[in-house]
CSV table of C-alpha atoms in Angstrom, one decimal:
chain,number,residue,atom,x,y,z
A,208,UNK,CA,-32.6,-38.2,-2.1
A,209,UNK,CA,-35.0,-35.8,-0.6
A,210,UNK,CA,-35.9,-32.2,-2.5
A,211,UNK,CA,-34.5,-30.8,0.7
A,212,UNK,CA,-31.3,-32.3,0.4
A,213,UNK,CA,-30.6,-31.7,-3.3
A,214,UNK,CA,-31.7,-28.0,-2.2
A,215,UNK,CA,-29.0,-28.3,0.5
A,216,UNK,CA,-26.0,-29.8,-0.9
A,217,UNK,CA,-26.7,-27.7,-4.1
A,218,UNK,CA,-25.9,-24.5,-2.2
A,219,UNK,CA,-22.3,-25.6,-0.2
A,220,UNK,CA,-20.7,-24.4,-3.2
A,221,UNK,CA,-21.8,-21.0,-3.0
A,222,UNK,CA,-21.6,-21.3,0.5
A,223,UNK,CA,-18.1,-21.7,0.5
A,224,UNK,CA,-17.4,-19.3,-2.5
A,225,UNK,CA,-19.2,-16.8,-0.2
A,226,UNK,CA,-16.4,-17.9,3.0
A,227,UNK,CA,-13.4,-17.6,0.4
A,228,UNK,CA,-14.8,-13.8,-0.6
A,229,UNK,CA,-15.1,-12.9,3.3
A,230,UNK,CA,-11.9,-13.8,3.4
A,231,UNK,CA,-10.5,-12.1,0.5
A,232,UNK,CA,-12.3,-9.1,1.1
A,233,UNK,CA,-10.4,-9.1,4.9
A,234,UNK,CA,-7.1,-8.9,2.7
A,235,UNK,CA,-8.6,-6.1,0.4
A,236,UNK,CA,-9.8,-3.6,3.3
A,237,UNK,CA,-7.0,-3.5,5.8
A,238,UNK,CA,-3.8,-2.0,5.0
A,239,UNK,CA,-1.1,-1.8,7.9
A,240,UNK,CA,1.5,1.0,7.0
A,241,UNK,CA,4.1,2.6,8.8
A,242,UNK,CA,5.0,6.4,10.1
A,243,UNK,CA,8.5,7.1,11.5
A,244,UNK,CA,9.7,4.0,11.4
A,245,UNK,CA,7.0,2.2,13.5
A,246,UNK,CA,3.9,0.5,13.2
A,247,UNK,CA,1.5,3.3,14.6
A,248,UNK,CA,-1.6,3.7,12.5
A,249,UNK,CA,-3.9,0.9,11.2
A,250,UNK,CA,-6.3,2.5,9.1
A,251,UNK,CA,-8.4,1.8,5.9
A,252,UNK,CA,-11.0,3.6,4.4
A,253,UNK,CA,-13.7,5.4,5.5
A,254,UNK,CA,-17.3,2.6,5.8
A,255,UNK,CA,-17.4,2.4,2.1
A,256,UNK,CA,-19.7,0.9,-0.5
A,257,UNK,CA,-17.1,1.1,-3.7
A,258,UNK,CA,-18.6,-1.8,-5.4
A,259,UNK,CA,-22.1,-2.2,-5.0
A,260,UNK,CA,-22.9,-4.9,-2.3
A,261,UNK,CA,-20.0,-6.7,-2.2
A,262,UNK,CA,-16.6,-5.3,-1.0
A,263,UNK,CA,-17.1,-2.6,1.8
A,264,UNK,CA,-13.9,-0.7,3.4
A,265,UNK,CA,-14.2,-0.1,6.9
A,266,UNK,CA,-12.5,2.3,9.6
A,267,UNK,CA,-10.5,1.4,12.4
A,268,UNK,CA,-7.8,3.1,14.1
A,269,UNK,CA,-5.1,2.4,16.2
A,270,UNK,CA,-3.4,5.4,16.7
A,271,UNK,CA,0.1,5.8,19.4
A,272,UNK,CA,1.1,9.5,19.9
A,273,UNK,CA,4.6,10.0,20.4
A,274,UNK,CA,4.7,13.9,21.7
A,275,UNK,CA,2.1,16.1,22.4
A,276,UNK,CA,2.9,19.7,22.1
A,277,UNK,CA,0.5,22.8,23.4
A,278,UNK,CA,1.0,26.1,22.4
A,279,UNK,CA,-0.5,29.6,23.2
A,280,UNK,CA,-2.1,31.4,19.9
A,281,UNK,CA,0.1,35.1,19.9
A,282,UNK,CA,-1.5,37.7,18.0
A,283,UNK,CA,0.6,40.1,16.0
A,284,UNK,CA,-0.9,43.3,14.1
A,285,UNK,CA,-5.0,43.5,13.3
A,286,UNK,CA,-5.6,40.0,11.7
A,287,UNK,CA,-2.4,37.4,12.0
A,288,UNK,CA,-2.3,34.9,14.7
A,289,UNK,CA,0.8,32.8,15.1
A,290,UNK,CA,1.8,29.9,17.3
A,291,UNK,CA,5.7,28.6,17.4
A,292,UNK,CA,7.0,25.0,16.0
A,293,UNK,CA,8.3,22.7,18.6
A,294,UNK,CA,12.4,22.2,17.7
A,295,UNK,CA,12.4,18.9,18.1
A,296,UNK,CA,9.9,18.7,15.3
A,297,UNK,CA,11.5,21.1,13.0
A,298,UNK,CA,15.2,19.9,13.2
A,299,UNK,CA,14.2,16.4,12.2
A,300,UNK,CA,12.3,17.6,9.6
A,301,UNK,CA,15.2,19.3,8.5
A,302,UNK,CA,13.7,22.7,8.7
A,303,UNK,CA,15.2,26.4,8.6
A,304,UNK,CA,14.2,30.0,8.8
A,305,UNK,CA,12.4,31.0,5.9
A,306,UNK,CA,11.7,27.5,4.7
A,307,UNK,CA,8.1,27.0,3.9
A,308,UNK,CA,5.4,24.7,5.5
A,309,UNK,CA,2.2,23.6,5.1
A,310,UNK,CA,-1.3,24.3,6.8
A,311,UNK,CA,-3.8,22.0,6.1
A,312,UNK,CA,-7.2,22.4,7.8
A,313,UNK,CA,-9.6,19.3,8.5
A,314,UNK,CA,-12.8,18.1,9.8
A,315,UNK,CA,-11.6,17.3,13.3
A,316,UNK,CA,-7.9,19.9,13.3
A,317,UNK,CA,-5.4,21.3,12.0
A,318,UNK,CA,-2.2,19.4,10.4
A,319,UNK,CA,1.0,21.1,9.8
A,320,UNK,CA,3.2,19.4,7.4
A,321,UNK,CA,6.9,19.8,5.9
A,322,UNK,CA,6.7,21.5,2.0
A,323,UNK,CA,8.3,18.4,0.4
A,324,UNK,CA,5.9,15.5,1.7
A,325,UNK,CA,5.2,12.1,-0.4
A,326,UNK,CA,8.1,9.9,-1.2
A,327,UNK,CA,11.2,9.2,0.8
A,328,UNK,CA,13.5,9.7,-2.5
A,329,UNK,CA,16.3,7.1,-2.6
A,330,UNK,CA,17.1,4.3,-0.1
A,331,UNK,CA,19.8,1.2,-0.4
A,332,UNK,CA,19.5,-2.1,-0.2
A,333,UNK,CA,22.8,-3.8,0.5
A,334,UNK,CA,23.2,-7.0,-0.5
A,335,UNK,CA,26.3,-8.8,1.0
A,336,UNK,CA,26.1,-12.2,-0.5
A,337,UNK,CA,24.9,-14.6,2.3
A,338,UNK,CA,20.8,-13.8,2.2
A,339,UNK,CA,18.6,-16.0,0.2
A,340,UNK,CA,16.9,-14.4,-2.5
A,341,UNK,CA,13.4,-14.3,-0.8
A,342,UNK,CA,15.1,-12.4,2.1
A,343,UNK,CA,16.7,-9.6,-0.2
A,344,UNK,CA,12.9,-9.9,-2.4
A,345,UNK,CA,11.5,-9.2,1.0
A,346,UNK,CA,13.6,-6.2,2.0
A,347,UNK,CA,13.1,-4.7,-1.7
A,348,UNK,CA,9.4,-4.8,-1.3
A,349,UNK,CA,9.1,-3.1,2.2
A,350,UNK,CA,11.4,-0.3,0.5
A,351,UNK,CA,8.4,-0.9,-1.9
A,352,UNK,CA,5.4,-0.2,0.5
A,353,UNK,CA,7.5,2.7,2.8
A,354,UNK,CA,7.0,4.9,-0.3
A,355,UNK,CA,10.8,5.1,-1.6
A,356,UNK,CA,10.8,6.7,-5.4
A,357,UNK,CA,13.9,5.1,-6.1
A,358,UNK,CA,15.8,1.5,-4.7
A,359,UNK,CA,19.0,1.0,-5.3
A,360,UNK,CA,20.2,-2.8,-4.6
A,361,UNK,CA,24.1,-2.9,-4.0
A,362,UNK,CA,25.6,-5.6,-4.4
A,363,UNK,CA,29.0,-6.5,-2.6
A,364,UNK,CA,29.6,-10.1,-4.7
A,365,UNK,CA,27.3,-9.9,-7.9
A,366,UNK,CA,25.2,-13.3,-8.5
A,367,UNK,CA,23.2,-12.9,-11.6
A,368,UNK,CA,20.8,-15.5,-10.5
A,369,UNK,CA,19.6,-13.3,-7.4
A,370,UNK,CA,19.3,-10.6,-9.4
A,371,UNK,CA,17.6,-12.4,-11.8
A,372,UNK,CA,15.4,-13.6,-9.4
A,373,UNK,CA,14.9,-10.3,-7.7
A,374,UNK,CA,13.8,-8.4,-10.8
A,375,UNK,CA,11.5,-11.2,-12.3
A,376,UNK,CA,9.5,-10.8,-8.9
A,377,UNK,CA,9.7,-7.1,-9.2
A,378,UNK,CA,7.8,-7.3,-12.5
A,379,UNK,CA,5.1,-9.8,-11.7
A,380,UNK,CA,4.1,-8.3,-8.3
A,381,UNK,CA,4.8,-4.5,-7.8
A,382,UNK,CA,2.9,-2.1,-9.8
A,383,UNK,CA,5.0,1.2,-11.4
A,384,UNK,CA,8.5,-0.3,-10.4
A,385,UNK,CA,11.0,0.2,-13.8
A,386,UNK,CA,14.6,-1.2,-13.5
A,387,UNK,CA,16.4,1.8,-15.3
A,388,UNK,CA,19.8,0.9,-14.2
A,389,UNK,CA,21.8,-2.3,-13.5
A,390,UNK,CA,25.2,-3.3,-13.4
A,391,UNK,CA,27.9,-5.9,-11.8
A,392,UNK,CA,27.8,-4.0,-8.7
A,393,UNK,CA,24.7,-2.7,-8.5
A,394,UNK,CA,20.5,-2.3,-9.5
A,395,UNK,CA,18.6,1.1,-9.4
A,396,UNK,CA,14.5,0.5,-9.8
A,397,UNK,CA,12.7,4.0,-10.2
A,398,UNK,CA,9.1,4.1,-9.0
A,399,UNK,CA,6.8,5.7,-11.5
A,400,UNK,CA,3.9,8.0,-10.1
A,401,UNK,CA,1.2,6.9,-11.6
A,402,UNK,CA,-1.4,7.5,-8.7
A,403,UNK,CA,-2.9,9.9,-11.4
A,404,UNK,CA,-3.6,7.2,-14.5
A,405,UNK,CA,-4.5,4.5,-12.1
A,406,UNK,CA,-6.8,5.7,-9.4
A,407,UNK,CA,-7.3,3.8,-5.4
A,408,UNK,CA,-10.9,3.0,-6.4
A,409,UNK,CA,-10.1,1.4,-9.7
A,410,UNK,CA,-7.3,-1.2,-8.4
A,411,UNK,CA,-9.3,-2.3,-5.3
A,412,UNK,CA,-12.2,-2.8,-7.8
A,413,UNK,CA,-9.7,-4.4,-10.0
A,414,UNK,CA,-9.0,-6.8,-7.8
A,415,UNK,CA,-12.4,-7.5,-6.2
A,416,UNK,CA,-13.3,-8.2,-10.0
A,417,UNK,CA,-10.3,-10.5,-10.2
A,418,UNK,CA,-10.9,-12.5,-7.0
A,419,UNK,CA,-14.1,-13.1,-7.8
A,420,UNK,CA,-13.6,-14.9,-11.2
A,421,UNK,CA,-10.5,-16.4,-9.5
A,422,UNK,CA,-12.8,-18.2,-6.8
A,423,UNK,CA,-15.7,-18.9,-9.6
A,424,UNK,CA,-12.9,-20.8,-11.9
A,425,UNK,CA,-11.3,-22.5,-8.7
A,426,UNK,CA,-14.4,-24.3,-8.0
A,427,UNK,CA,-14.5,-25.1,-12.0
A,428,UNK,CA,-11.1,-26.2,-11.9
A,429,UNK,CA,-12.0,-28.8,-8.3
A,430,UNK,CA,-15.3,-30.1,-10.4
A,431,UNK,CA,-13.8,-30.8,-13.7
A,432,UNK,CA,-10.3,-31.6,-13.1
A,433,UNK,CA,-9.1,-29.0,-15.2
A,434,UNK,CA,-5.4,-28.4,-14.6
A,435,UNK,CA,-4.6,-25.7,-17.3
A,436,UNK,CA,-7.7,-23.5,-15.5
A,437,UNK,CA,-6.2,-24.5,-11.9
A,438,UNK,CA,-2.8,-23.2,-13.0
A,439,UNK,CA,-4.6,-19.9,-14.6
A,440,UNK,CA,-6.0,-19.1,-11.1
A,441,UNK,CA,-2.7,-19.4,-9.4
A,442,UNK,CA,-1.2,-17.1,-11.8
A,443,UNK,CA,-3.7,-14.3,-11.6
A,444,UNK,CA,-2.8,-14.6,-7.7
A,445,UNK,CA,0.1,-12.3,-9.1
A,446,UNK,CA,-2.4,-9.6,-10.5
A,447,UNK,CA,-3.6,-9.3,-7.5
A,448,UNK,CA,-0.8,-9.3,-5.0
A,449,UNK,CA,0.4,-6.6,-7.5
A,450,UNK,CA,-2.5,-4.7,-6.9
A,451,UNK,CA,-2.4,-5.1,-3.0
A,452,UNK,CA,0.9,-4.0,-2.9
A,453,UNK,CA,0.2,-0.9,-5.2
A,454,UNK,CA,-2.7,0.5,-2.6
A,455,UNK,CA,-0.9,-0.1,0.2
A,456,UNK,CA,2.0,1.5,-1.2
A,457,UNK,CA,-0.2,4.5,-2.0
A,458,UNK,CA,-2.0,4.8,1.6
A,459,UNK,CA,1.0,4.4,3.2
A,460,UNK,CA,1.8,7.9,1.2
A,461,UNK,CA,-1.2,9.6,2.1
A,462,UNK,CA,-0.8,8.7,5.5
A,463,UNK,CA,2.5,10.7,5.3
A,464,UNK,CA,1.0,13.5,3.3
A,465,UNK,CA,-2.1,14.3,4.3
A,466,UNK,CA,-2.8,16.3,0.7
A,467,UNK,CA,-2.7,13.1,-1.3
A,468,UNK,CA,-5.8,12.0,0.3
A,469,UNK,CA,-7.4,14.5,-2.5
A,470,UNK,CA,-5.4,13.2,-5.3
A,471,UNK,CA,-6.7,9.6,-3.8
A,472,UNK,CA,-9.7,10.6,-4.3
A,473,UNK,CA,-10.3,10.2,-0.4
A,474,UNK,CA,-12.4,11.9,1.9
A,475,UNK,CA,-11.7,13.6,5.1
A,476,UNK,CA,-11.6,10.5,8.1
């Protein structure tokens, strides 16, 4: 065997551990989320380096505009200027006279937001008997992502193995998600804010970190036959699908609430 072949075959494995990153790192730095109800905004982070050399975060948008509204400034007294709300806007916001909103200059505009902003509070899940647990898992986890603070699972024939089932997923793959009430008839899961205590930046570095000892130890596991490690890297899978979920979860917030992007320690696309 040639030098130049030893050289070669040496450096497929890293050649392919550097494929299996690109294509991890594609799952780290998009995250779809949803305003109103539709798909209508791709976006992830501004072109990033969080990590060194290795995991960048790029921008794109996709942006569809439902309604645009113009408006002449008015100016009242010496210094105030004041435009008016469109309706349709403030009555399904739910807004009234002498509620408060908020003003939040930008780089590129202005945004005008409801006071309350973040989460949705609660939303239910009912659960009539007939779906498969994977299809009432699913419908829990885009509660999940939309940004509810609390899910409450109702339950119109109780079958302890789904909800067995349901909150043993729970715990292994979503991230700040306690189950603080449960009965016959029903499951209430309260989603902690802990945005604060675990920062964007530190779980998308958490799980570049855990991919890329999960793609070192797969190749260990292929070489040496070792089951026990094989069976190791499927379970940290979990970690980072628990992880995934968290982030998109929180940019699907920020999306909503233009103010988070601070406490997300974002900056201004």
């Amino acid at each position: 065997m040639t030098a130049q072949r030893r050289v070669r075959e040496r450096g497929q494995p890293r050649e392919l551990r550097q494929r299996l990153q690109r294509r991890w790192m594609i799952r780290l730095c998009f995250f779809p989320w949803r305003l109103t109800g539709r798909f209508t905004m791709i976006y992830s982070l501004v072109a990033m380096n969080i990590f060194g050399s290795n995991v960048y975060i790029v921008e794109y948008y996709s942006v569809a505009v439902e309604s645009i509204y113009f408006r002449r400034i008015q100016k009242t007294g010496r210094s105030t200027y004041i435009i008016s709300l469109p309706k349709e806007w403030v009555e399904k916001e739910g807004l009234k006279k002498f509620d408060r909103v908020k003003i939040i200059p930008y780089a590129s505009g202005l945004l005008i937001a409801g006071e309350s902003g973040g989460g949705l509070g609660e939303t239910v899940v009912h659960v009539s008997g007939n779906e498969n647990p994977d299809e009432v898992v699913r419908i829990f986890f885009s509660k999940y992502l939309d940004g509810y603070d609390r899910i409450r699972v109702k339950f119109s024939s109780y079958s302890p193995l789904l909800a067995g089932i349901l909150k043993d997923r729970v715990r292994r793959w979503l991230v700040g998600v306690e189950v603080i009430g449960e009965s016959t008839t029903e499951i209430l899961a309260q989603v902690l804010p802990i945005s604060d205590t675990l920062p964007l930046a530190s779980s998308i570095e958490r799980m570049s970190t855990i991919t890329t000892y999960m793609l070192s130890d797969a190749m260990t596991s292929v070489t040496e036959l070792d089951r026990t490690l094989a069976d190791d890297v499927i379970r940290r899978d979990d970690e980072v699908d628990r992880f995934y979920h968290f982030v998109t979860r929180q940019l699907t917030l920020a999306a909503r609430d233009y103010t988070m992007l601070k406490s997300l320690q974002l900056s201004d696309p």
